[in-house]
PDB file of C-alpha atoms and ligand atoms in Angstrom:
ATOM      1  CA  MET T  49      29.269  44.181   8.512  1.00 47.00           C
ATOM      2  CA  ALA T  50      30.184  43.668   4.904  1.00 49.00           C
ATOM      3  CA  ASN T  51      30.016  39.995   5.046  1.00 65.00           C
ATOM      4  CA  GLN T  52      26.603  40.209   6.467  1.00 85.00           C
ATOM      5  CA  ILE T  53      24.618  37.140   5.002  1.00 96.00           C
ATOM      6  CA  PRO T  54      21.129  37.389   3.937  1.00 97.00           C
ATOM      7  CA  ASN T  55      18.123  35.119   5.288  1.00 98.00           C
ATOM      8  CA  ILE T  56      15.703  32.689   4.074  1.00 98.00           C
ATOM      9  CA  THR T  57      12.901  31.330   6.057  1.00 98.00           C
ATOM     10  CA  LEU T  58      12.090  27.799   5.678  1.00 98.00           C
ATOM     11  CA  HIS T  59       8.825  26.150   5.188  1.00 98.00           C
ATOM     12  CA  ASP T  60       8.714  25.361   8.783  1.00 98.00           C
ATOM     13  CA  GLY T  61       9.391  28.890  10.010  1.00 98.00           C
ATOM     14  CA  LEU T  62      13.244  28.377  10.616  1.00 98.00           C
ATOM     15  CA  THR T  63      15.465  31.112   9.428  1.00 98.00           C
ATOM     16  CA  ILE T  64      18.877  30.597   8.387  1.00 98.00           C
ATOM     17  CA  PRO T  65      21.495  32.281   6.035  1.00 98.00           C
ATOM     18  CA  LYS T  66      21.736  31.955   2.626  1.00 98.00           C
ATOM     19  CA  VAL T  67      25.433  30.675   2.423  1.00 98.00           C
ATOM     20  CA  GLY T  68      26.661  28.175   4.746  1.00 98.00           C
ATOM     21  CA  PHE T  69      29.931  26.710   5.728  1.00 98.00           C
ATOM     22  CA  GLY T  70      31.003  23.143   4.404  1.00 98.00           C
ATOM     23  CA  THR T  71      33.225  20.994   6.468  1.00 97.00           C
ATOM     24  CA  TYR T  72      34.110  17.748   4.604  1.00 97.00           C
ATOM     25  CA  ARG T  73      37.540  17.106   5.369  1.00 94.00           C
ATOM     26  CA  LEU T  74      38.052  19.524   8.006  1.00 93.00           C
ATOM     27  CA  ASN T  75      38.881  17.733  11.136  1.00 90.00           C
ATOM     28  CA  GLY T  76      40.989  19.047  14.319  1.00 85.00           C
ATOM     29  CA  ASN T  77      41.641  22.857  14.360  1.00 82.00           C
ATOM     30  CA  ASP T  78      41.354  23.599  10.438  1.00 79.00           C
ATOM     31  CA  GLY T  79      38.609  25.898   9.473  1.00 76.00           C
ATOM     32  CA  VAL T  80      37.715  26.821  12.786  1.00 80.00           C
ATOM     33  CA  GLN T  81      37.965  30.313  12.313  1.00 89.00           C
ATOM     34  CA  ALA T  82      34.888  30.063   9.668  1.00 94.00           C
ATOM     35  CA  ILE T  83      32.324  31.715  12.475  1.00 95.00           C
ATOM     36  CA  ASP T  84      34.551  34.279  13.427  1.00 92.00           C
ATOM     37  CA  ASN T  85      34.917  35.241   9.490  1.00 94.00           C
ATOM     38  CA  GLY T  86      31.005  35.515   9.618  1.00 95.00           C
ATOM     39  CA  TYR T  87      29.483  32.208   8.883  1.00 97.00           C
ATOM     40  CA  ARG T  88      26.546  31.294  10.994  1.00 97.00           C
ATOM     41  CA  LEU T  89      25.459  28.257   9.351  1.00 98.00           C
ATOM     42  CA  ILE T  90      27.686  25.136   9.190  1.00 98.00           C
ATOM     43  CA  ASP T  91      27.236  21.665   7.590  1.00 98.00           C
ATOM     44  CA  THR T  92      28.496  18.710   9.040  1.00 98.00           C
ATOM     45  CA  ALA T  93      27.631  15.090   8.897  1.00 98.00           C
ATOM     46  CA  TYR T  94      28.333  12.306  11.423  1.00 98.00           C
ATOM     47  CA  ASN T  95      30.234  10.314   8.505  1.00 98.00           C
ATOM     48  CA  TYR T  96      32.727  13.634   8.381  1.00 98.00           C
ATOM     49  CA  GLU T  97      33.964  12.408  12.035  1.00 97.00           C
ATOM     50  CA  ASN T  98      34.371  16.147  13.077  1.00 97.00           C
ATOM     51  CA  GLU T  99      30.905  16.906  14.860  1.00 97.00           C
ATOM     52  CA  GLY T 100      33.208  17.337  18.092  1.00 96.00           C
ATOM     53  CA  THR T 101      35.548  19.826  16.250  1.00 95.00           C
ATOM     54  CA  ILE T 102      32.339  21.691  15.286  1.00 96.00           C
ATOM     55  CA  GLY T 103      30.754  21.710  18.884  1.00 96.00           C
ATOM     56  CA  GLU T 104      34.449  22.591  19.896  1.00 94.00           C
ATOM     57  CA  ALA T 105      34.338  25.661  17.703  1.00 94.00           C
ATOM     58  CA  VAL T 106      30.944  26.574  18.278  1.00 95.00           C
ATOM     59  CA  ARG T 107      31.974  27.007  22.105  1.00 94.00           C
ATOM     60  CA  ARG T 108      35.108  28.636  21.371  1.00 92.00           C
ATOM     61  CA  SER T 109      33.318  31.165  19.042  1.00 91.00           C
ATOM     62  CA  SER T 110      32.160  34.498  20.583  1.00 91.00           C
ATOM     63  CA  THR T 111      28.986  34.240  18.678  1.00 95.00           C
ATOM     64  CA  PRO T 112      26.042  32.928  20.844  1.00 96.00           C
ATOM     65  CA  ARG T 113      25.294  29.527  19.869  1.00 97.00           C
ATOM     66  CA  GLU T 114      21.551  30.439  19.487  1.00 97.00           C
ATOM     67  CA  GLN T 115      22.844  32.647  16.471  1.00 97.00           C
ATOM     68  CA  LEU T 116      24.396  29.500  14.949  1.00 97.00           C
ATOM     69  CA  LEU T 117      22.556  27.050  12.663  1.00 98.00           C
ATOM     70  CA  ILE T 118      24.293  23.700  13.030  1.00 98.00           C
ATOM     71  CA  THR T 119      23.275  21.125  10.540  1.00 98.00           C
ATOM     72  CA  SER T 120      24.331  17.517  10.700  1.00 98.00           C
ATOM     73  CA  LYS T 121      23.452  14.237   8.695  1.00 98.00           C
ATOM     74  CA  LEU T 122      22.153  10.616   9.477  1.00 98.00           C
ATOM     75  CA  PRO T 123      24.318   7.889   7.592  1.00 98.00           C
ATOM     76  CA  GLY T 124      22.897   5.291   5.493  1.00 98.00           C
ATOM     77  CA  ARG T 125      23.988   2.361   7.499  1.00 98.00           C
ATOM     78  CA  TYR T 126      21.397   3.621  10.546  1.00 98.00           C
ATOM     79  CA  HIS T 127      18.039   4.205   8.545  1.00 98.00           C
ATOM     80  CA  HIS T 128      16.015   1.848  10.452  1.00 98.00           C
ATOM     81  CA  TYR T 129      13.988   3.706  12.956  1.00 98.00           C
ATOM     82  CA  ASP T 130      15.866   2.724  16.286  1.00 98.00           C
ATOM     83  CA  LYS T 131      19.178   3.235  14.805  1.00 98.00           C
ATOM     84  CA  ALA T 132      18.244   6.420  13.614  1.00 98.00           C
ATOM     85  CA  VAL T 133      17.027   7.627  16.970  1.00 98.00           C
ATOM     86  CA  THR T 134      20.378   6.705  18.909  1.00 98.00           C
ATOM     87  CA  THR T 135      22.420   7.898  16.129  1.00 98.00           C
ATOM     88  CA  ILE T 136      21.040  11.389  16.339  1.00 98.00           C
ATOM     89  CA  GLN T 137      21.517  11.233  20.006  1.00 98.00           C
ATOM     90  CA  GLU T 138      25.123  10.191  19.568  1.00 98.00           C
ATOM     91  CA  SER T 139      25.463  13.385  17.012  1.00 98.00           C
ATOM     92  CA  LEU T 140      24.536  15.383  19.668  1.00 98.00           C
ATOM     93  CA  TYR T 141      26.872  13.905  22.537  1.00 98.00           C
ATOM     94  CA  ARG T 142      29.522  13.942  19.776  1.00 98.00           C
ATOM     95  CA  ALA T 143      29.247  18.024  19.319  1.00 98.00           C
ATOM     96  CA  ASN T 144      28.027  18.420  23.182  1.00 98.00           C
ATOM     97  CA  LEU T 145      25.265  20.433  21.963  1.00 98.00           C
ATOM     98  CA  ASP T 146      21.735  20.197  23.241  1.00 97.00           C
ATOM     99  CA  TYR T 147      20.065  20.560  19.697  1.00 98.00           C
ATOM    100  CA  TYR T 148      21.026  20.553  16.113  1.00 98.00           C
ATOM    101  CA  ASP T 149      19.289  23.254  14.205  1.00 98.00           C
ATOM    102  CA  LEU T 150      19.224  20.737  11.162  1.00 99.00           C
ATOM    103  CA  TYR T 151      19.369  17.133  10.786  1.00 99.00           C
ATOM    104  CA  LEU T 152      19.379  15.668   7.101  1.00 99.00           C
ATOM    105  CA  ILE T 153      19.049  12.167   5.928  1.00 99.00           C
ATOM    106  CA  HIS T 154      22.342  12.108   4.077  1.00 98.00           C
ATOM    107  CA  TRP T 155      21.645   9.957   0.967  1.00 98.00           C
ATOM    108  CA  PRO T 156      18.589   8.170   0.332  1.00 98.00           C
ATOM    109  CA  ASN T 157      19.975   4.840  -0.593  1.00 98.00           C
ATOM    110  CA  PRO T 158      16.560   3.613  -2.387  1.00 98.00           C
ATOM    111  CA  ILE T 159      17.861  -0.110  -3.075  1.00 98.00           C
ATOM    112  CA  GLN T 160      18.299  -0.437   0.784  1.00 98.00           C
ATOM    113  CA  ASP T 161      14.767   1.220   0.797  1.00 98.00           C
ATOM    114  CA  VAL T 162      14.479   2.499   4.605  1.00 98.00           C
ATOM    115  CA  TYR T 163      14.636   6.300   4.328  1.00 98.00           C
ATOM    116  CA  VAL T 164      10.959   6.384   5.234  1.00 98.00           C
ATOM    117  CA  GLU T 165      11.758   4.942   8.492  1.00 98.00           C
ATOM    118  CA  ALA T 166      14.547   7.310   8.819  1.00 98.00           C
ATOM    119  CA  TRP T 167      12.467  10.343   8.071  1.00 98.00           C
ATOM    120  CA  GLN T 168       9.846   9.023  11.031  1.00 98.00           C
ATOM    121  CA  ALA T 169      12.765   8.981  13.071  1.00 98.00           C
ATOM    122  CA  LEU T 170      13.263  12.664  12.049  1.00 98.00           C
ATOM    123  CA  ILE T 171      10.107  13.690  12.470  1.00 98.00           C
ATOM    124  CA  ASP T 172      10.120  12.446  15.989  1.00 98.00           C
ATOM    125  CA  ALA T 173      13.348  13.764  17.022  1.00 98.00           C
ATOM    126  CA  LYS T 174      11.853  17.025  15.999  1.00 98.00           C
ATOM    127  CA  ARG T 175       8.977  17.051  18.229  1.00 98.00           C
ATOM    128  CA  TRP T 176      11.159  15.836  21.001  1.00 98.00           C
ATOM    129  CA  GLY T 177      13.386  18.932  20.838  1.00 98.00           C
ATOM    130  CA  TYR T 178      16.690  17.473  19.342  1.00 98.00           C
ATOM    131  CA  ILE T 179      16.103  18.984  16.033  1.00 98.00           C
ATOM    132  CA  ARG T 180      14.537  22.207  14.732  1.00 98.00           C
ATOM    133  CA  SER T 181      14.276  21.637  11.274  1.00 98.00           C
ATOM    134  CA  ILE T 182      14.504  18.280   9.313  1.00 99.00           C
ATOM    135  CA  GLY T 183      15.702  17.755   5.661  1.00 99.00           C
ATOM    136  CA  VAL T 184      17.204  15.517   3.271  1.00 99.00           C
ATOM    137  CA  CYS T 185      20.017  15.309   0.849  1.00 98.00           C
ATOM    138  CA  ASN T 186      20.357  13.734  -2.633  1.00 98.00           C
ATOM    139  CA  PHE T 187      16.450  12.686  -2.518  1.00 98.00           C
ATOM    140  CA  LEU T 188      15.096  12.471  -5.967  1.00 98.00           C
ATOM    141  CA  PRO T 189      11.559  14.035  -6.464  1.00 98.00           C
ATOM    142  CA  ASN T 190      10.075  10.252  -6.739  1.00 98.00           C
ATOM    143  CA  HIS T 191      11.374   9.558  -2.915  1.00 98.00           C
ATOM    144  CA  LEU T 192      10.026  12.852  -1.717  1.00 98.00           C
ATOM    145  CA  GLU T 193       6.737  12.326  -3.382  1.00 98.00           C
ATOM    146  CA  ARG T 194       7.058   9.052  -1.012  1.00 98.00           C
ATOM    147  CA  LEU T 195       8.147  10.853   2.185  1.00 98.00           C
ATOM    148  CA  LYS T 196       4.998  13.248   1.730  1.00 98.00           C
ATOM    149  CA  LYS T 197       2.715  10.381   0.872  1.00 98.00           C
ATOM    150  CA  GLU T 198       3.752   7.966   3.939  1.00 98.00           C
ATOM    151  CA  THR T 199       4.447  10.478   6.518  1.00 98.00           C
ATOM    152  CA  GLY T 200       2.667  13.481   5.156  1.00 98.00           C
ATOM    153  CA  VAL T 201       5.571  15.509   5.623  1.00 98.00           C
ATOM    154  CA  LEU T 202       8.292  16.904   3.079  1.00 98.00           C
ATOM    155  CA  PRO T 203      11.704  18.411   4.338  1.00 98.00           C
ATOM    156  CA  THR T 204      12.741  21.826   4.880  1.00 98.00           C
ATOM    157  CA  ILE T 205      15.557  21.339   2.380  1.00 98.00           C
ATOM    158  CA  ASN T 206      17.236  19.290  -0.138  1.00 98.00           C
ATOM    159  CA  GLN T 207      20.853  19.447  -0.436  1.00 98.00           C
ATOM    160  CA  ILE T 208      22.205  18.473  -3.944  1.00 98.00           C
ATOM    161  CA  GLU T 209      25.002  18.317  -5.990  1.00 98.00           C
ATOM    162  CA  LEU T 210      24.881  21.784  -7.922  1.00 98.00           C
ATOM    163  CA  HIS T 211      27.612  23.887  -9.504  1.00 98.00           C
ATOM    164  CA  PRO T 212      27.964  25.297 -12.885  1.00 98.00           C
ATOM    165  CA  PHE T 213      28.695  21.851 -14.592  1.00 98.00           C
ATOM    166  CA  PHE T 214      25.688  20.405 -12.913  1.00 98.00           C
ATOM    167  CA  ASN T 215      22.827  23.140 -12.398  1.00 98.00           C
ATOM    168  CA  GLN T 216      19.991  20.940 -11.381  1.00 98.00           C
ATOM    169  CA  GLU T 217      17.287  22.999 -13.322  1.00 98.00           C
ATOM    170  CA  GLU T 218      14.278  20.486 -13.156  1.00 98.00           C
ATOM    171  CA  GLN T 219      15.156  19.778  -9.554  1.00 98.00           C
ATOM    172  CA  ARG T 220      15.166  22.918  -8.537  1.00 98.00           C
ATOM    173  CA  LYS T 221      11.823  23.549 -10.083  1.00 98.00           C
ATOM    174  CA  TRP T 222      10.659  20.690  -8.402  1.00 98.00           C
ATOM    175  CA  HIS T 223      11.737  22.110  -5.003  1.00 98.00           C
ATOM    176  CA  GLN T 224      10.120  25.190  -5.749  1.00 98.00           C
ATOM    177  CA  ASP T 225       6.857  24.072  -6.469  1.00 98.00           C
ATOM    178  CA  HIS T 226       7.115  22.376  -3.161  1.00 98.00           C
ATOM    179  CA  GLN T 227       8.210  24.959  -0.993  1.00 98.00           C
ATOM    180  CA  ILE T 228      11.727  23.063  -0.434  1.00 98.00           C
ATOM    181  CA  VAL T 229      14.636  25.076  -0.160  1.00 98.00           C
ATOM    182  CA  THR T 230      17.540  24.130  -2.340  1.00 99.00           C
ATOM    183  CA  GLU T 231      21.157  23.560  -0.602  1.00 99.00           C
ATOM    184  CA  SER T 232      24.399  23.176  -2.924  1.00 99.00           C
ATOM    185  CA  TRP T 233      26.939  21.119  -2.063  1.00 98.00           C
ATOM    186  CA  SER T 234      30.266  20.811  -4.022  1.00 98.00           C
ATOM    187  CA  PRO T 235      29.244  24.360  -5.026  1.00 98.00           C
ATOM    188  CA  LEU T 236      32.746  25.257  -6.517  1.00 98.00           C
ATOM    189  CA  ALA T 237      32.730  21.582  -8.006  1.00 97.00           C
ATOM    190  CA  ARG T 238      35.794  20.944  -5.711  1.00 97.00           C
ATOM    191  CA  THR T 239      37.178  23.684  -7.815  1.00 95.00           C
ATOM    192  CA  ASN T 240      38.141  20.968 -10.299  1.00 87.00           C
ATOM    193  CA  ASP T 241      38.367  22.700 -13.853  1.00 91.00           C
ATOM    194  CA  VAL T 242      36.054  25.494 -12.655  1.00 95.00           C
ATOM    195  CA  LEU T 243      38.727  27.865 -11.538  1.00 96.00           C
ATOM    196  CA  ASP T 244      40.649  28.527 -15.110  1.00 95.00           C
ATOM    197  CA  HIS T 245      37.246  27.993 -16.981  1.00 97.00           C
ATOM    198  CA  PRO T 246      37.322  30.966 -19.832  1.00 98.00           C
ATOM    199  CA  VAL T 247      34.029  31.737 -19.378  1.00 98.00           C
ATOM    200  CA  LEU T 248      33.864  32.356 -15.964  1.00 98.00           C
ATOM    201  CA  GLN T 249      36.806  33.955 -16.133  1.00 98.00           C
ATOM    202  CA  GLU T 250      35.870  36.356 -18.441  1.00 98.00           C
ATOM    203  CA  ILE T 251      32.582  37.120 -16.313  1.00 98.00           C
ATOM    204  CA  ALA T 252      34.903  37.197 -13.287  1.00 98.00           C
ATOM    205  CA  LYS T 253      37.330  39.879 -15.060  1.00 98.00           C
ATOM    206  CA  ASN T 254      34.447  42.254 -15.829  1.00 98.00           C
ATOM    207  CA  HIS T 255      33.390  42.403 -12.320  1.00 98.00           C
ATOM    208  CA  ASN T 256      36.783  42.607 -10.962  1.00 98.00           C
ATOM    209  CA  ARG T 257      36.180  39.485  -8.891  1.00 98.00           C
ATOM    210  CA  THR T 258      37.303  35.753  -8.466  1.00 98.00           C
ATOM    211  CA  VAL T 259      35.847  33.114 -10.488  1.00 98.00           C
ATOM    212  CA  SER T 260      34.838  31.533  -6.906  1.00 98.00           C
ATOM    213  CA  GLN T 261      32.896  34.727  -6.102  1.00 98.00           C
ATOM    214  CA  ILE T 262      31.079  34.669  -9.855  1.00 98.00           C
ATOM    215  CA  ILE T 263      30.052  30.998  -8.880  1.00 98.00           C
ATOM    216  CA  LEU T 264      28.881  31.731  -5.457  1.00 98.00           C
ATOM    217  CA  ARG T 265      26.890  34.669  -6.615  1.00 98.00           C
ATOM    218  CA  TRP T 266      25.421  32.610  -9.046  1.00 98.00           C
ATOM    219  CA  HIS T 267      24.043  30.016  -6.678  1.00 98.00           C
ATOM    220  CA  TYR T 268      22.953  33.080  -4.627  1.00 98.00           C
ATOM    221  CA  GLN T 269      20.698  34.639  -7.661  1.00 98.00           C
ATOM    222  CA  LEU T 270      19.625  30.621  -8.268  1.00 98.00           C
ATOM    223  CA  ASP T 271      18.078  30.643  -4.400  1.00 98.00           C
ATOM    224  CA  ALA T 272      20.201  27.717  -3.441  1.00 98.00           C
ATOM    225  CA  ILE T 273      22.059  28.021  -0.400  1.00 99.00           C
ATOM    226  CA  ALA T 274      25.984  27.170  -1.407  1.00 99.00           C
ATOM    227  CA  ILE T 275      28.497  25.571   1.288  1.00 98.00           C
ATOM    228  CA  PRO T 276      31.402  26.312   0.016  1.00 98.00           C
ATOM    229  CA  LYS T 277      34.433  24.676   2.219  1.00 98.00           C
ATOM    230  CA  SER T 278      37.602  26.099   2.964  1.00 97.00           C
ATOM    231  CA  ALA T 279      40.417  25.604   5.175  1.00 95.00           C
ATOM    232  CA  THR T 280      42.109  28.821   4.213  1.00 96.00           C
ATOM    233  CA  PRO T 281      40.851  32.135   6.194  1.00 95.00           C
ATOM    234  CA  SER T 282      41.304  34.438   3.157  1.00 96.00           C
ATOM    235  CA  ARG T 283      39.231  32.477   0.957  1.00 97.00           C
ATOM    236  CA  GLN T 284      36.447  31.952   3.504  1.00 96.00           C
ATOM    237  CA  LEU T 285      35.974  35.673   3.724  1.00 97.00           C
ATOM    238  CA  GLU T 286      36.424  35.975  -0.255  1.00 98.00           C
ATOM    239  CA  ASN T 287      33.798  33.166  -0.577  1.00 98.00           C
ATOM    240  CA  ILE T 288      30.823  35.446   1.626  1.00 98.00           C
ATOM    241  CA  SER T 289      31.629  38.977  -0.374  1.00 98.00           C
ATOM    242  CA  ILE T 290      29.085  38.393  -2.778  1.00 98.00           C
ATOM    243  CA  PHE T 291      26.511  40.191  -1.694  1.00 98.00           C
ATOM    244  CA  ASP T 292      27.854  43.949  -3.097  1.00 97.00           C
ATOM    245  CA  PHE T 293      27.497  43.025  -6.672  1.00 98.00           C
ATOM    246  CA  GLU T 294      24.793  41.292  -9.468  1.00 98.00           C
ATOM    247  CA  LEU T 295      25.029  39.042 -12.266  1.00 98.00           C
ATOM    248  CA  SER T 296      22.868  40.062 -15.261  1.00 98.00           C
ATOM    249  CA  ASN T 297      20.288  37.853 -16.625  1.00 98.00           C
ATOM    250  CA  GLU T 298      22.493  37.240 -19.408  1.00 98.00           C
ATOM    251  CA  GLU T 299      25.416  36.352 -17.321  1.00 98.00           C
ATOM    252  CA  MET T 300      23.348  34.097 -15.431  1.00 98.00           C
ATOM    253  CA  SER T 301      22.069  32.059 -18.623  1.00 98.00           C
ATOM    254  CA  ILE T 302      26.102  31.729 -19.909  1.00 98.00           C
ATOM    255  CA  ILE T 303      27.023  30.283 -16.951  1.00 98.00           C
ATOM    256  CA  ASN T 304      23.630  27.963 -16.951  1.00 98.00           C
ATOM    257  CA  GLN T 305      24.986  27.051 -20.413  1.00 98.00           C
ATOM    258  CA  LEU T 306      27.916  25.112 -19.026  1.00 98.00           C
ATOM    259  CA  SER T 307      25.982  22.677 -17.275  1.00 98.00           C
ATOM    260  CA  LYS T 308      25.946  18.953 -18.768  1.00 97.00           C
ATOM    261  CA  ALA T 309      23.310  15.950 -18.372  1.00 95.00           C
ATOM    262  CA  ASP T 310      26.163  13.948 -17.240  1.00 94.00           C
ATOM    263  CA  GLY T 311      28.037  16.826 -15.491  1.00 97.00           C
ATOM    264  CA  ARG T 312      28.023  15.136 -12.046  1.00 97.00           C
ATOM    265  CA  MET T 313      31.190  14.835 -10.752  1.00 96.00           C
ATOM    266  CA  LYS T 314      31.640  11.433  -9.564  1.00 95.00           C
ATOM    267  CA  ASP T 315      28.611   9.809 -11.217  1.00 91.00           C
ATOM    268  CA  GLN T 316      26.603   9.597  -7.785  1.00 97.00           C
ATOM    269  CA  ASP T 317      23.215   9.645  -9.203  1.00 97.00           C
ATOM    270  CA  PRO T 318      20.851   8.880  -6.231  1.00 98.00           C
ATOM    271  CA  ALA T 319      18.905   6.708  -8.002  1.00 97.00           C
ATOM    272  CA  VAL T 320      21.480   4.268  -7.970  1.00 96.00           C
ATOM    273  CA  TYR T 321      24.189   5.207  -5.875  1.00 97.00           C
ATOM    274  CA  GLU T 322      24.149   4.242  -2.230  1.00 97.00           C
ATOM    275  CA  GLU T 323      26.405   5.514   0.666  1.00 97.00           C
ATOM    276  CA  PHE T 324      26.566   4.116   4.151  1.00 97.00           C
TER     277      PHE T 324
HETATM  278  N1  NAP I  58      25.082  16.018   1.215  1.00 96.79           N
HETATM  279  C1  NAP I  58      26.296  15.465   0.628  1.00 96.79           C
HETATM  280  O1  NAP I  58      26.053  14.668   0.281  1.00 96.79           O
HETATM  281  C2  NAP I  58      27.590  16.141   0.247  1.00 96.79           C
HETATM  282  C3  NAP I  58      28.590  15.645  -0.663  1.00 96.79           C
HETATM  283  C4  NAP I  58      29.672  16.468  -0.599  1.00 96.79           C
HETATM  284  C5  NAP I  58      29.918  17.450   0.235  1.00 96.79           C
HETATM  285  N2  NAP I  58      28.744  17.975   0.839  1.00 96.79           N
HETATM  286  C6  NAP I  58      28.793  19.316   1.909  1.00 96.79           C
HETATM  287  O2  NAP I  58      29.040  20.207   0.658  1.00 96.79           O
HETATM  288  C7  NAP I  58      30.341  21.264   1.126  1.00 96.79           C
HETATM  289  C8  NAP I  58      30.978  21.637   0.134  1.00 96.79           C
HETATM  290  O3  NAP I  58      31.382  20.633  -0.925  1.00 96.79           O
HETATM  291  P1  NAP I  58      32.997  20.521  -1.142  1.00 96.79           P
HETATM  292  O4  NAP I  58      33.722  20.365   0.076  1.00 96.79           O
HETATM  293  O5  NAP I  58      32.749  18.797  -1.721  1.00 96.79           O
HETATM  294  O6  NAP I  58      33.408  21.190  -2.129  1.00 96.79           O
HETATM  295  P2  NAP I  58      33.878  22.874  -2.637  1.00 96.79           P
HETATM  296  O7  NAP I  58      33.125  23.721  -1.453  1.00 96.79           O
HETATM  297  O8  NAP I  58      33.241  22.948  -4.025  1.00 96.79           O
HETATM  298  O9  NAP I  58      35.225  22.712  -2.700  1.00 96.79           O
HETATM  299  C9  NAP I  58      35.876  22.763  -1.830  1.00 96.79           C
HETATM  300  C10 NAP I  58      37.598  23.210  -2.370  1.00 96.79           C
HETATM  301  O10 NAP I  58      37.709  24.301  -2.868  1.00 96.79           O
HETATM  302  C11 NAP I  58      38.776  25.113  -2.549  1.00 96.79           C
HETATM  303  N3  NAP I  58      38.222  26.566  -2.551  1.00 96.79           N
HETATM  304  C12 NAP I  58      37.220  27.017  -1.589  1.00 96.79           C
HETATM  305  N4  NAP I  58      37.109  28.384  -1.594  1.00 96.79           N
HETATM  306  C13 NAP I  58      38.160  28.478  -2.663  1.00 96.79           C
HETATM  307  C14 NAP I  58      38.504  29.786  -3.302  1.00 96.79           C
HETATM  308  N5  NAP I  58      38.046  30.856  -2.651  1.00 96.79           N
HETATM  309  N6  NAP I  58      39.340  29.915  -3.883  1.00 96.79           N
HETATM  310  C15 NAP I  58      40.130  28.779  -4.521  1.00 96.79           C
HETATM  311  N7  NAP I  58      39.895  27.561  -3.985  1.00 96.79           N
HETATM  312  C16 NAP I  58      38.877  27.845  -3.115  1.00 96.79           C
HETATM  313  C17 NAP I  58      38.930  24.500  -1.072  1.00 96.79           C
HETATM  314  O11 NAP I  58      40.206  24.881  -0.919  1.00 96.79           O
HETATM  315  P3  NAP I  58      40.934  24.946   0.839  1.00 96.79           P
HETATM  316  O12 NAP I  58      40.099  23.836   1.640  1.00 96.79           O
HETATM  317  O13 NAP I  58      42.444  24.616   0.568  1.00 96.79           O
HETATM  318  O14 NAP I  58      40.885  26.299   1.190  1.00 96.79           O
HETATM  319  C18 NAP I  58      38.523  22.826  -1.537  1.00 96.79           C
HETATM  320  O15 NAP I  58      39.639  22.508  -2.026  1.00 96.79           O
HETATM  321  C19 NAP I  58      31.326  19.703   2.027  1.00 96.79           C
HETATM  322  O16 NAP I  58      32.314  20.167   2.547  1.00 96.79           O
HETATM  323  C20 NAP I  58      30.166  19.151   2.892  1.00 96.79           C
HETATM  324  O17 NAP I  58      29.862  19.993   4.126  1.00 96.79           O
HETATM  325  C21 NAP I  58      27.573  17.365   1.069  1.00 96.79           C
END
């Protein structure tokens, strides 16, 4: 199949696709054809209020449940242990699923400072069979080190803001050194200012590809799992038609040079930004 997505194995043994499907702001019937278009890793969150839609899409699809990898996320307001446990149960009931393949802490919220309790709840939920693999989003190295020190368990995945304007070079290196897989949220920078960027357009022209495909191929070659969101079926296909060409080292380096120290889209630095 043309859009067969290669896999990667996480440090706990779970194998997942190297490109997934984002669902922020996809509610109701929007986007439900993504599974039929070839996506197997689906990214939702309690706060997106679409876990029900995802569960319905799983049931309607002809792809067996065990071939799908469904991710959800724990919101900041439910980090206390008991609340975290009931929220994971609520997430399952909303989607009408027996288990999530991945469950992530959505933000560390270091000022609130309860993320270690939330992490302990995820560790236990995995033991109880609610979740197959546990990870985080937006955790900085000092947050990850604390998880390791206080629970002995490091996440399999850290989902972070990553796109050509913010390439997270140091954070990615840290992950690599600790066998954590990097997942890229807003991989297309929500298409703000990227699609008509002349440098990216030039590379796209040389490969006879779209700028979105160039960016998604760049994530793939960085070993970061991109989870582009699109409500548009033709774009869903376009975004996973990236496995039959390669960017040169020079092209990778040219794209890396677009990154800026303050390149976050909305100034959401996890050291200070909190989301509930
Ligand atoms: N963990 C976190 O804190 C966090 C934060 C943000 C996002 N996320 C996750 O990351 C996912 C992806 O990020 P995102 O939704 O913010 O942004 P994104 O995937 O970078 O961009 C989505 C936008 O790009 C457009 N688009 C997609 N493919 C395109 C293509 N081939 N050509 C032109 N336009 C295209 C979409 O339009 P159409 O839909 O109209 O096609 C949509 O407007 C989210 O959906 C969510 O699952 C996680």
